[in-house]
Structures are given as structure tokens and as C-alpha cells.
Amino acid sequence: MSVATATASTAHTDATPAVCAPLPVLGRDVTVPLVTGGEVGYAALDYAASAPALQRVWDDVAAYAPYYGSVHRGAGYLSQLSTDLFENARRTVGEFLGCRDTDQVVFTRSTTDSLNLLAHALPAGCQVFVFETEHHAALLPWQGAEVTCLDAPRSPRQAVETLERALADRDSHGPALVCVTGASNVTGELWPVRELAAAAHAHGARIVLDAAQLAPHHPVSVRDLDVDWVAFSGHKLYAPFGSGVLAGRADWLRAAEPYLAGGGASRTVTRRADGGVDVEWHETAARHEAGSPNVIGAYAIASACKALTEAGLDTLAARERHLIGTVTAGLAEVPGARVLSLFGEDAPRVGVISFVIEGWNSSHFAAALSAEYGIGVRDGLFCAHPLVRTLLGADADSPGDCGAQEAAPHAIRVSFGAGTPDEHVERFVNAVRELVREGAKWRYRTENGRCVPAV
Ligand code: PLP
């Protein structure tokens, strides 16, 4: 299923039972202390920040670890094995992303790193178009180029129209790049990637998809979506070993100076008679992977890609819709709760839901969920300050005093995925209800701008 069909099939609340069991992840048996006494199983509901490692990924990494060796630089058996593993990981990721034969898959540290690499590779005079709704990782790397920041659209159609207008208005016919998210890290809403790609191409621009929040939840195909590049992070894809990916067209990457200069990126280096140094750089992905590659990180991502493919991303997405239905239906019954949305409450989304509760400071609420219920969510502006400010319609600079009965200028985000048991989201919904009905049982104070239990 592509993003477009996911859009159609998630447009309603799915009240049917979960269609498969959660995938085993690390940490599922961890218990945490409650301020009110006793311990409870930790409900990790902050997948959008970092998802727990899949057990399968952990097992694969553990099985490989004794064979660990250098990549691309050793004659020994283990070096050769590790080099093979690294290059196979590249192929697996390329298949997972439905890459074209001519595409390059570059291993980076994260989505942020991937998008900064692409920013580094922009051709001279390139214009960049981004919506104000982007995560800072997609909003900020283009500062060296001419950037047009587009207003937050209120529907997928408006997103496409806004982009089309901006591209049609551009006064140059030079290179242009559109950077767009597949699923928002604030609202979880799916963006019309295929349509935006078509609009970009129709106006001679290229497009990079920030799939940091999309790839863990939905199939992503570079070919089907017709995007030029895609970026994502291992730690959000159940493979938290410090790697990310930039995959896509080779030409801009090949034409750019290496992202980092050093061994691995260079094919030959010679000393000139005048004392200088001449370098011939690789033209493959290695050009932008100088230094010793993170083979464990790359292997872990490939392992996650295989595990998700075998489990069936469509099946996992159907299960996630069930969890989304539980959370949205639960929040709809809580007095004063408002789910943040750009495209409307029925808009299809991944398991990322931000909300505010009238009369509650969001940091206070999130602290109480953690301290009194063992539930880990996130509060704040989620590295998407312009978007959250737009959605809250408020000056969101100050989180306000802990416990103050005032409008919440920050939001609370609950997020989940392939490893989340039903019990975690059910406990979350019950905890929200109870907190709003009865208030916090503990006292909290503000420390460094955050609410913490006053003990
Ligand atoms: N893009 C989106 C949509 C994100 O949600 C995030 C992180 O939350 C990023 C980019 C940046 O990812 P990373 O911190 O792994 O570089």
C-alpha cells in the first residue's frame, strides 16, 4: 500500500480489534517506580522521538557482534565479512525504499544528518521550498540557499496548491528543491507526497521526502511516490544504533564535494610537486561516508527493514489504526481535551497524536503521567516551533508555571508503533481521564523550565 492508499483507508476510526500482536521490542518488561508507591510496567509512548529496538534487531546485532571488523579497509576475514554485511545492508535498505537502479543509498547518522548532507550537495543557485510545518531538521539545513517558507496548509489539497503557486511564481528556471515530510511529527497527519512530487516535477523542481515519521509506520517507495530523495533515522525505525539514511538520485551527490573529507571518501591521494595534495574522490555513496562506517548501525537498519517487511507494514499499519482509534476516541470524551490537527480530525495519520487540555500546563500533565502512571510521553514544541505555534494559536514561548490553571502554551504528544501493546494506550486513556477528573495526586515544581515531582 502506498501513502496515497493509506490516506484513503485510514480516513475513518477503526474500531475493530487489533489485527496482529505487537512486534517484540526491548524494554517491554521494564518496570518503573511511581511517586505514589510501587512499580508499574513502563508504557513507552514516545516512539516519535525514539522507538525501542526490535528484539529481532537486537538479536541480529548480538549475533554479528563477535564477527565485528573494519569496513572497506582490512584484509582479514572479519573485515571482509563486515564489508559484505555493510554493502548488503545498503542493498536491503534500497529495496525497502523501492529505490531506482541508479539511486545511491548513503548511510548517515540520522535524518538531520541526511538532510544536511543534501543541503551541502545543492547545486549553485538552488532555491528551496519548505512548509513552515516541518520539523527543524527539514526546516533549517537550507540556510545557505534561497529558502521560501510556505504557510501551513489546512488541507492536503491546499498543500499542493500552495506549492504549485510558489513554484509557478519563481523568477528563475535554475535548480529547485522541495523538502516535505511524509507524516508530521506533531499531528501525525499524512502529507500528499505523491501529489507534491508531481507538482514539484511539473515545475522543474526536485523533492526530498523526510520520512523520519513515515517509514516506521507505512511502506515508502521512492519509485511509487516519485520522490528524488528520502531520508530517515534508524532510531525511529526500531534500530537505535546511530545510523540514518539518505537515498535517491546520484547526480547532485556525485557533483558535490564530499560531506566530510577523509579516508573512505577518497579513491587516490597524491602529493604534488608544489607541496599540495591532489585527491580523487569516490563517485559512489562512499564519497559522503568518510571515516570508518558505522557497520552495526547500518546492519541494524537493514535488520529492521527486513523485520518490518516480513511482519507486513500494511498489517502493522492496520493494527496501529486500531490503537489510534482507541486514543482519539478516548481523548474525545475528556472534557477540555483538544487534539492538534492541520487537516481535520478525520485526516489519516500515523500513531503520533498531540493534544492540549484546557486548564492544564502540558509539562505538568506529562510529568504526572510519568510519575503517577509510569507512562512516558513528550511535551513541548517538538522541534517544530512554527507549526505548534500555528496550531495552538498562542505565544508558545513560555511553558508557564507548573500546576498553574492556565491555558497550556505547549502541547503533549503521545506516540506509538509496532511494539505497542493495547494495554499501554488503554492505560494512557484511563490515566488522562483520571487526571482530568481528579487532578494530580502529587505536588510538582518547576525545575529548569520543566515540571518535576516535588520530592
Ligand atoms: N524529521 C521529522 C519529521 C522528525 O520527527 C525528526 C525527529 O523527531 C527528524 C526529522 C529528525 O530526526 P533525527 O533527530 O533522528 O535526526
PDB file of N, CA and C in Angstrom, residues 213-295:
ATOM      1  N   GLN A 213       9.126  10.092  10.244  1.00  0.00           N
ATOM      2  CA  GLN A 213       7.933   9.589  10.941  1.00  0.00           C
ATOM      3  C   GLN A 213       7.081   8.681  10.061  1.00  0.00           C
ATOM      4  N   LEU A 214       7.343   8.676   8.768  1.00  0.00           N
ATOM      5  CA  LEU A 214       6.521   7.854   7.883  1.00  0.00           C
ATOM      6  C   LEU A 214       7.054   6.421   7.780  1.00  0.00           C
ATOM      7  N   ALA A 215       8.351   6.304   7.571  1.00  0.00           N
ATOM      8  CA  ALA A 215       8.928   4.972   7.296  1.00  0.00           C
ATOM      9  C   ALA A 215       8.661   3.949   8.403  1.00  0.00           C
ATOM     10  N   PRO A 216       8.621   4.346   9.685  1.00  0.00           N
ATOM     11  CA  PRO A 216       8.336   3.328  10.709  1.00  0.00           C
ATOM     12  C   PRO A 216       6.886   2.828  10.681  1.00  0.00           C
ATOM     13  N   HIS A 217       6.019   3.527   9.954  1.00  0.00           N
ATOM     14  CA  HIS A 217       4.582   3.207  10.018  1.00  0.00           C
ATOM     15  C   HIS A 217       3.960   2.752   8.712  1.00  0.00           C
ATOM     16  N   HIS A 218       4.537   3.182   7.587  1.00  0.00           N
ATOM     17  CA  HIS A 218       3.923   2.900   6.288  1.00  0.00           C
ATOM     18  C   HIS A 218       4.997   2.530   5.280  1.00  0.00           C
ATOM     19  N   PRO A 219       4.627   1.737   4.288  1.00  0.00           N
ATOM     20  CA  PRO A 219       5.588   1.482   3.207  1.00  0.00           C
ATOM     21  C   PRO A 219       5.953   2.804   2.531  1.00  0.00           C
ATOM     22  N   VAL A 220       7.209   2.942   2.198  1.00  0.00           N
ATOM     23  CA  VAL A 220       7.677   4.133   1.476  1.00  0.00           C
ATOM     24  C   VAL A 220       8.391   3.646   0.226  1.00  0.00           C
ATOM     25  N   SER A 221       7.920   4.064  -0.931  1.00  0.00           N
ATOM     26  CA  SER A 221       8.580   3.668  -2.172  1.00  0.00           C
ATOM     27  C   SER A 221       8.978   4.908  -2.966  1.00  0.00           C
ATOM     28  N   VAL A 222      10.292   5.075  -3.067  1.00  0.00           N
ATOM     29  CA  VAL A 222      10.837   6.200  -3.837  1.00  0.00           C
ATOM     30  C   VAL A 222      10.260   6.195  -5.247  1.00  0.00           C
ATOM     31  N   ARG A 223      10.189   4.981  -5.810  1.00  0.00           N
ATOM     32  CA  ARG A 223       9.703   4.834  -7.179  1.00  0.00           C
ATOM     33  C   ARG A 223       8.215   5.180  -7.294  1.00  0.00           C
ATOM     34  N   ASP A 224       7.391   4.581  -6.416  1.00  0.00           N
ATOM     35  CA  ASP A 224       5.941   4.825  -6.499  1.00  0.00           C
ATOM     36  C   ASP A 224       5.587   6.281  -6.214  1.00  0.00           C
ATOM     37  N   LEU A 225       6.249   6.830  -5.214  1.00  0.00           N
ATOM     38  CA  LEU A 225       5.931   8.217  -4.849  1.00  0.00           C
ATOM     39  C   LEU A 225       6.585   9.199  -5.811  1.00  0.00           C
ATOM     40  N   ASP A 226       7.565   8.694  -6.547  1.00  0.00           N
ATOM     41  CA  ASP A 226       8.333   9.512  -7.495  1.00  0.00           C
ATOM     42  C   ASP A 226       9.003  10.696  -6.799  1.00  0.00           C
ATOM     43  N   VAL A 227       9.631  10.411  -5.658  1.00  0.00           N
ATOM     44  CA  VAL A 227      10.424  11.452  -4.992  1.00  0.00           C
ATOM     45  C   VAL A 227      11.878  11.274  -5.415  1.00  0.00           C
ATOM     46  N   ASP A 228      12.649  12.336  -5.272  1.00  0.00           N
ATOM     47  CA  ASP A 228      14.042  12.269  -5.711  1.00  0.00           C
ATOM     48  C   ASP A 228      14.952  11.720  -4.617  1.00  0.00           C
ATOM     49  N   TRP A 229      14.635  12.070  -3.364  1.00  0.00           N
ATOM     50  CA  TRP A 229      15.406  11.522  -2.242  1.00  0.00           C
ATOM     51  C   TRP A 229      14.458  11.218  -1.089  1.00  0.00           C
ATOM     52  N   VAL A 230      14.921  10.356  -0.236  1.00  0.00           N
ATOM     53  CA  VAL A 230      14.199  10.087   1.001  1.00  0.00           C
ATOM     54  C   VAL A 230      15.220  10.004   2.133  1.00  0.00           C
ATOM     55  N   ALA A 231      14.817  10.517   3.296  1.00  0.00           N
ATOM     56  CA  ALA A 231      15.702  10.493   4.467  1.00  0.00           C
ATOM     57  C   ALA A 231      14.943   9.908   5.650  1.00  0.00           C
ATOM     58  N   PHE A 232      15.629   9.086   6.436  1.00  0.00           N
ATOM     59  CA  PHE A 232      15.015   8.616   7.691  1.00  0.00           C
ATOM     60  C   PHE A 232      16.096   8.260   8.702  1.00  0.00           C
ATOM     61  N   SER A 233      15.672   7.988   9.929  1.00  0.00           N
ATOM     62  CA  SER A 233      16.600   7.696  11.036  1.00  0.00           C
ATOM     63  C   SER A 233      16.403   6.281  11.545  1.00  0.00           C
ATOM     64  N   GLY A 234      17.494   5.587  11.845  1.00  0.00           N
ATOM     65  CA  GLY A 234      17.401   4.241  12.409  1.00  0.00           C
ATOM     66  C   GLY A 234      16.702   4.207  13.758  1.00  0.00           C
ATOM     67  N   HIS A 235      16.963   5.218  14.588  1.00  0.00           N
ATOM     68  CA  HIS A 235      16.431   5.131  15.962  1.00  0.00           C
ATOM     69  C   HIS A 235      14.908   5.298  16.027  1.00  0.00           C
ATOM     70  N   LYS A 236      14.308   5.798  14.949  1.00  0.00           N
ATOM     71  CA  LYS A 236      12.835   5.853  14.927  1.00  0.00           C
ATOM     72  C   LYS A 236      12.263   4.604  14.241  1.00  0.00           C
ATOM     73  N   LEU A 237      13.162   3.835  13.622  1.00  0.00           N
ATOM     74  CA  LEU A 237      12.757   2.632  12.881  1.00  0.00           C
ATOM     75  C   LEU A 237      13.195   1.385  13.673  1.00  0.00           C
ATOM     76  N   TYR A 238      13.200   1.505  14.985  1.00  0.00           N
ATOM     77  CA  TYR A 238      13.472   0.354  15.860  1.00  0.00           C
ATOM     78  C   TYR A 238      14.912  -0.145  15.750  1.00  0.00           C
ATOM     79  N   ALA A 239      15.827   0.712  15.295  1.00  0.00           N
ATOM     80  CA  ALA A 239      17.226   0.312  15.129  1.00  0.00           C
ATOM     81  C   ALA A 239      18.131   1.410  15.690  1.00  0.00           C
ATOM     82  N   PRO A 240      18.137   1.564  17.029  1.00  0.00           N
ATOM     83  CA  PRO A 240      18.827   2.715  17.624  1.00  0.00           C
ATOM     84  C   PRO A 240      20.336   2.504  17.781  1.00  0.00           C
ATOM     85  N   PHE A 241      21.041   2.443  16.658  1.00  0.00           N
ATOM     86  CA  PHE A 241      22.485   2.231  16.724  1.00  0.00           C
ATOM     87  C   PHE A 241      23.243   3.327  15.972  1.00  0.00           C
ATOM     88  N   GLY A 242      22.635   4.522  15.925  1.00  0.00           N
ATOM     89  CA  GLY A 242      23.383   5.693  15.452  1.00  0.00           C
ATOM     90  C   GLY A 242      23.491   5.867  13.950  1.00  0.00           C
ATOM     91  N   SER A 243      22.624   5.211  13.178  1.00  0.00           N
ATOM     92  CA  SER A 243      22.684   5.398  11.721  1.00  0.00           C
ATOM     93  C   SER A 243      21.385   5.970  11.169  1.00  0.00           C
ATOM     94  N   GLY A 244      21.516   6.625  10.033  1.00  0.00           N
ATOM     95  CA  GLY A 244      20.365   7.101   9.271  1.00  0.00           C
ATOM     96  C   GLY A 244      20.640   6.857   7.798  1.00  0.00           C
ATOM     97  N   VAL A 245      19.733   7.332   6.962  1.00  0.00           N
ATOM     98  CA  VAL A 245      19.841   7.048   5.528  1.00  0.00           C
ATOM     99  C   VAL A 245      19.438   8.284   4.714  1.00  0.00           C
ATOM    100  N   LEU A 246      20.205   8.530   3.652  1.00  0.00           N
ATOM    101  CA  LEU A 246      19.743   9.410   2.573  1.00  0.00           C
ATOM    102  C   LEU A 246      19.830   8.576   1.303  1.00  0.00           C
ATOM    103  N   ALA A 247      18.697   8.386   0.636  1.00  0.00           N
ATOM    104  CA  ALA A 247      18.696   7.564  -0.578  1.00  0.00           C
ATOM    105  C   ALA A 247      18.053   8.350  -1.699  1.00  0.00           C
ATOM    106  N   GLY A 248      18.594   8.194  -2.888  1.00  0.00           N
ATOM    107  CA  GLY A 248      17.975   8.853  -4.035  1.00  0.00           C
ATOM    108  C   GLY A 248      18.962   9.166  -5.143  1.00  0.00           C
ATOM    109  N   ARG A 249      18.618  10.169  -5.927  1.00  0.00           N
ATOM    110  CA  ARG A 249      19.370  10.489  -7.151  1.00  0.00           C
ATOM    111  C   ARG A 249      20.858  10.698  -6.862  1.00  0.00           C
ATOM    112  N   ALA A 250      21.667  10.160  -7.772  1.00  0.00           N
ATOM    113  CA  ALA A 250      23.112  10.186  -7.549  1.00  0.00           C
ATOM    114  C   ALA A 250      23.758  11.482  -8.044  1.00  0.00           C
ATOM    115  N   ASP A 251      23.102  12.156  -9.047  1.00  0.00           N
ATOM    116  CA  ASP A 251      23.849  13.229  -9.737  1.00  0.00           C
ATOM    117  C   ASP A 251      24.285  14.373  -8.823  1.00  0.00           C
ATOM    118  N   TRP A 252      23.382  14.917  -8.012  1.00  0.00           N
ATOM    119  CA  TRP A 252      23.765  16.041  -7.145  1.00  0.00           C
ATOM    120  C   TRP A 252      24.797  15.582  -6.110  1.00  0.00           C
ATOM    121  N   LEU A 253      24.629  14.346  -5.652  1.00  0.00           N
ATOM    122  CA  LEU A 253      25.555  13.850  -4.630  1.00  0.00           C
ATOM    123  C   LEU A 253      26.952  13.660  -5.235  1.00  0.00           C
ATOM    124  N   ARG A 254      26.968  13.174  -6.442  1.00  0.00           N
ATOM    125  CA  ARG A 254      28.240  12.914  -7.124  1.00  0.00           C
ATOM    126  C   ARG A 254      28.963  14.214  -7.470  1.00  0.00           C
ATOM    127  N   ALA A 255      28.168  15.238  -7.774  1.00  0.00           N
ATOM    128  CA  ALA A 255      28.768  16.512  -8.197  1.00  0.00           C
ATOM    129  C   ALA A 255      29.282  17.322  -7.003  1.00  0.00           C
ATOM    130  N   ALA A 256      28.818  16.975  -5.812  1.00  0.00           N
ATOM    131  CA  ALA A 256      29.172  17.787  -4.636  1.00  0.00           C
ATOM    132  C   ALA A 256      30.516  17.365  -4.070  1.00  0.00           C
ATOM    133  N   GLU A 257      31.169  18.304  -3.427  1.00  0.00           N
ATOM    134  CA  GLU A 257      32.358  17.957  -2.641  1.00  0.00           C
ATOM    135  C   GLU A 257      31.927  16.987  -1.542  1.00  0.00           C
ATOM    136  N   PRO A 258      32.800  16.093  -1.111  1.00  0.00           N
ATOM    137  CA  PRO A 258      32.409  15.175  -0.034  1.00  0.00           C
ATOM    138  C   PRO A 258      31.904  15.940   1.190  1.00  0.00           C
ATOM    139  N   TYR A 259      30.907  15.341   1.837  1.00  0.00           N
ATOM    140  CA  TYR A 259      30.309  15.951   3.032  1.00  0.00           C
ATOM    141  C   TYR A 259      31.374  16.107   4.117  1.00  0.00           C
ATOM    142  N   LEU A 260      32.162  15.047   4.291  1.00  0.00           N
ATOM    143  CA  LEU A 260      33.326  15.073   5.177  1.00  0.00           C
ATOM    144  C   LEU A 260      34.517  14.663   4.328  1.00  0.00           C
ATOM    145  N   ALA A 261      35.635  15.343   4.502  1.00  0.00           N
ATOM    146  CA  ALA A 261      36.836  14.945   3.753  1.00  0.00           C
ATOM    147  C   ALA A 261      37.613  13.952   4.603  1.00  0.00           C
ATOM    148  N   GLY A 262      38.066  12.875   3.978  1.00  0.00           N
ATOM    149  CA  GLY A 262      38.863  11.918   4.747  1.00  0.00           C
ATOM    150  C   GLY A 262      38.930  10.573   4.067  1.00  0.00           C
ATOM    151  N   GLY A 263      39.505   9.614   4.772  1.00  0.00           N
ATOM    152  CA  GLY A 263      39.650   8.255   4.252  1.00  0.00           C
ATOM    153  C   GLY A 263      38.285   7.650   4.001  1.00  0.00           C
ATOM    154  N   GLY A 264      38.202   6.767   3.031  1.00  0.00           N
ATOM    155  CA  GLY A 264      36.923   6.140   2.708  1.00  0.00           C
ATOM    156  C   GLY A 264      36.219   6.902   1.594  1.00  0.00           C
ATOM    157  N   ALA A 265      36.269   8.248   1.643  1.00  0.00           N
ATOM    158  CA  ALA A 265      35.648   9.064   0.595  1.00  0.00           C
ATOM    159  C   ALA A 265      36.602   9.237  -0.583  1.00  0.00           C
ATOM    160  N   SER A 266      37.889   9.054  -0.340  1.00  0.00           N
ATOM    161  CA  SER A 266      38.898   9.330  -1.376  1.00  0.00           C
ATOM    162  C   SER A 266      39.351   8.041  -2.044  1.00  0.00           C
ATOM    163  N   ARG A 267      39.493   8.112  -3.379  1.00  0.00           N
ATOM    164  CA  ARG A 267      39.965   6.934  -4.111  1.00  0.00           C
ATOM    165  C   ARG A 267      41.493   6.960  -4.178  1.00  0.00           C
ATOM    166  N   THR A 268      42.067   8.086  -4.605  1.00  0.00           N
ATOM    167  CA  THR A 268      43.534   8.213  -4.615  1.00  0.00           C
ATOM    168  C   THR A 268      43.910   9.607  -4.115  1.00  0.00           C
ATOM    169  N   VAL A 269      45.009   9.648  -3.419  1.00  0.00           N
ATOM    170  CA  VAL A 269      45.524  10.911  -2.891  1.00  0.00           C
ATOM    171  C   VAL A 269      47.005  10.976  -3.260  1.00  0.00           C
ATOM    172  N   THR A 270      47.424  12.067  -3.880  1.00  0.00           N
ATOM    173  CA  THR A 270      48.832  12.178  -4.280  1.00  0.00           C
ATOM    174  C   THR A 270      49.400  13.524  -3.854  1.00  0.00           C
ATOM    175  N   ARG A 271      50.644  13.475  -3.518  1.00  0.00           N
ATOM    176  CA  ARG A 271      51.346  14.699  -3.134  1.00  0.00           C
ATOM    177  C   ARG A 271      51.849  15.379  -4.399  1.00  0.00           C
ATOM    178  N   ARG A 272      51.543  16.664  -4.550  1.00  0.00           N
ATOM    179  CA  ARG A 272      52.016  17.378  -5.739  1.00  0.00           C
ATOM    180  C   ARG A 272      53.429  17.889  -5.530  1.00  0.00           C
ATOM    181  N   ALA A 273      54.078  18.188  -6.644  1.00  0.00           N
ATOM    182  CA  ALA A 273      55.455  18.687  -6.568  1.00  0.00           C
ATOM    183  C   ALA A 273      55.513  20.007  -5.793  1.00  0.00           C
ATOM    184  N   ASP A 274      54.406  20.804  -5.895  1.00  0.00           N
ATOM    185  CA  ASP A 274      54.445  22.101  -5.192  1.00  0.00           C
ATOM    186  C   ASP A 274      54.103  21.970  -3.705  1.00  0.00           C
ATOM    187  N   GLY A 275      53.951  20.735  -3.244  1.00  0.00           N
ATOM    188  CA  GLY A 275      53.705  20.525  -1.805  1.00  0.00           C
ATOM    189  C   GLY A 275      52.237  20.363  -1.474  1.00  0.00           C
ATOM    190  N   GLY A 276      51.363  20.644  -2.426  1.00  0.00           N
ATOM    191  CA  GLY A 276      49.934  20.470  -2.163  1.00  0.00           C
ATOM    192  C   GLY A 276      49.517  19.006  -2.283  1.00  0.00           C
ATOM    193  N   VAL A 277      48.230  18.769  -2.159  1.00  0.00           N
ATOM    194  CA  VAL A 277      47.712  17.394  -2.215  1.00  0.00           C
ATOM    195  C   VAL A 277      46.578  17.336  -3.237  1.00  0.00           C
ATOM    196  N   ASP A 278      46.636  16.372  -4.125  1.00  0.00           N
ATOM    197  CA  ASP A 278      45.554  16.141  -5.084  1.00  0.00           C
ATOM    198  C   ASP A 278      44.711  14.955  -4.614  1.00  0.00           C
ATOM    199  N   VAL A 279      43.406  15.073  -4.759  1.00  0.00           N
ATOM    200  CA  VAL A 279      42.518  13.992  -4.320  1.00  0.00           C
ATOM    201  C   VAL A 279      41.558  13.633  -5.443  1.00  0.00           C
ATOM    202  N   GLU A 280      41.367  12.343  -5.615  1.00  0.00           N
ATOM    203  CA  GLU A 280      40.285  11.885  -6.490  1.00  0.00           C
ATOM    204  C   GLU A 280      39.255  11.238  -5.575  1.00  0.00           C
ATOM    205  N   TRP A 281      38.078  11.793  -5.568  1.00  0.00           N
ATOM    206  CA  TRP A 281      37.038  11.292  -4.654  1.00  0.00           C
ATOM    207  C   TRP A 281      36.238  10.182  -5.311  1.00  0.00           C
ATOM    208  N   HIS A 282      35.684   9.320  -4.474  1.00  0.00           N
ATOM    209  CA  HIS A 282      34.776   8.281  -4.989  1.00  0.00           C
ATOM    210  C   HIS A 282      33.539   8.936  -5.593  1.00  0.00           C
ATOM    211  N   GLU A 283      32.926   8.230  -6.509  1.00  0.00           N
ATOM    212  CA  GLU A 283      31.670   8.735  -7.084  1.00  0.00           C
ATOM    213  C   GLU A 283      30.484   7.948  -6.548  1.00  0.00           C
ATOM    214  N   THR A 284      30.761   6.942  -5.767  1.00  0.00           N
ATOM    215  CA  THR A 284      29.689   6.132  -5.168  1.00  0.00           C
ATOM    216  C   THR A 284      29.249   6.778  -3.851  1.00  0.00           C
ATOM    217  N   ALA A 285      28.355   6.072  -3.130  1.00  0.00           N
ATOM    218  CA  ALA A 285      27.881   6.600  -1.845  1.00  0.00           C
ATOM    219  C   ALA A 285      29.031   6.852  -0.881  1.00  0.00           C
ATOM    220  N   ALA A 286      30.140   6.096  -1.045  1.00  0.00           N
ATOM    221  CA  ALA A 286      31.293   6.241  -0.145  1.00  0.00           C
ATOM    222  C   ALA A 286      31.823   7.678  -0.138  1.00  0.00           C
ATOM    223  N   ARG A 287      31.577   8.422  -1.211  1.00  0.00           N
ATOM    224  CA  ARG A 287      32.021   9.822  -1.307  1.00  0.00           C
ATOM    225  C   ARG A 287      31.590  10.630  -0.080  1.00  0.00           C
ATOM    226  N   HIS A 288      30.391  10.303   0.427  1.00  0.00           N
ATOM    227  CA  HIS A 288      29.857  11.079   1.559  1.00  0.00           C
ATOM    228  C   HIS A 288      29.859  10.270   2.862  1.00  0.00           C
ATOM    229  N   GLU A 289      30.690   9.236   2.896  1.00  0.00           N
ATOM    230  CA  GLU A 289      30.751   8.393   4.105  1.00  0.00           C
ATOM    231  C   GLU A 289      32.184   8.318   4.635  1.00  0.00           C
ATOM    232  N   ALA A 290      32.889   9.430   4.600  1.00  0.00           N
ATOM    233  CA  ALA A 290      34.298   9.399   5.034  1.00  0.00           C
ATOM    234  C   ALA A 290      34.407   8.932   6.482  1.00  0.00           C
ATOM    235  N   GLY A 291      35.540   8.336   6.800  1.00  0.00           N
ATOM    236  CA  GLY A 291      35.754   7.794   8.144  1.00  0.00           C
ATOM    237  C   GLY A 291      35.283   6.355   8.189  1.00  0.00           C
ATOM    238  N   SER A 292      35.528   5.693   9.314  1.00  0.00           N
ATOM    239  CA  SER A 292      35.116   4.287   9.428  1.00  0.00           C
ATOM    240  C   SER A 292      33.605   4.210   9.538  1.00  0.00           C
ATOM    241  N   PRO A 293      32.954   3.489   8.639  1.00  0.00           N
ATOM    242  CA  PRO A 293      31.482   3.457   8.660  1.00  0.00           C
ATOM    243  C   PRO A 293      30.936   2.769   9.913  1.00  0.00           C
ATOM    244  N   ASN A 294      29.736   3.163  10.281  1.00  0.00           N
ATOM    245  CA  ASN A 294      29.043   2.548  11.422  1.00  0.00           C
ATOM    246  C   ASN A 294      28.349   1.283  10.921  1.00  0.00           C
ATOM    247  N   VAL A 295      29.112   0.192  10.860  1.00  0.00           N
ATOM    248  CA  VAL A 295      28.569  -1.043  10.275  1.00  0.00           C
ATOM    249  C   VAL A 295      27.431  -1.603  11.130  1.00  0.00           C
TER     250      VAL A 295
END
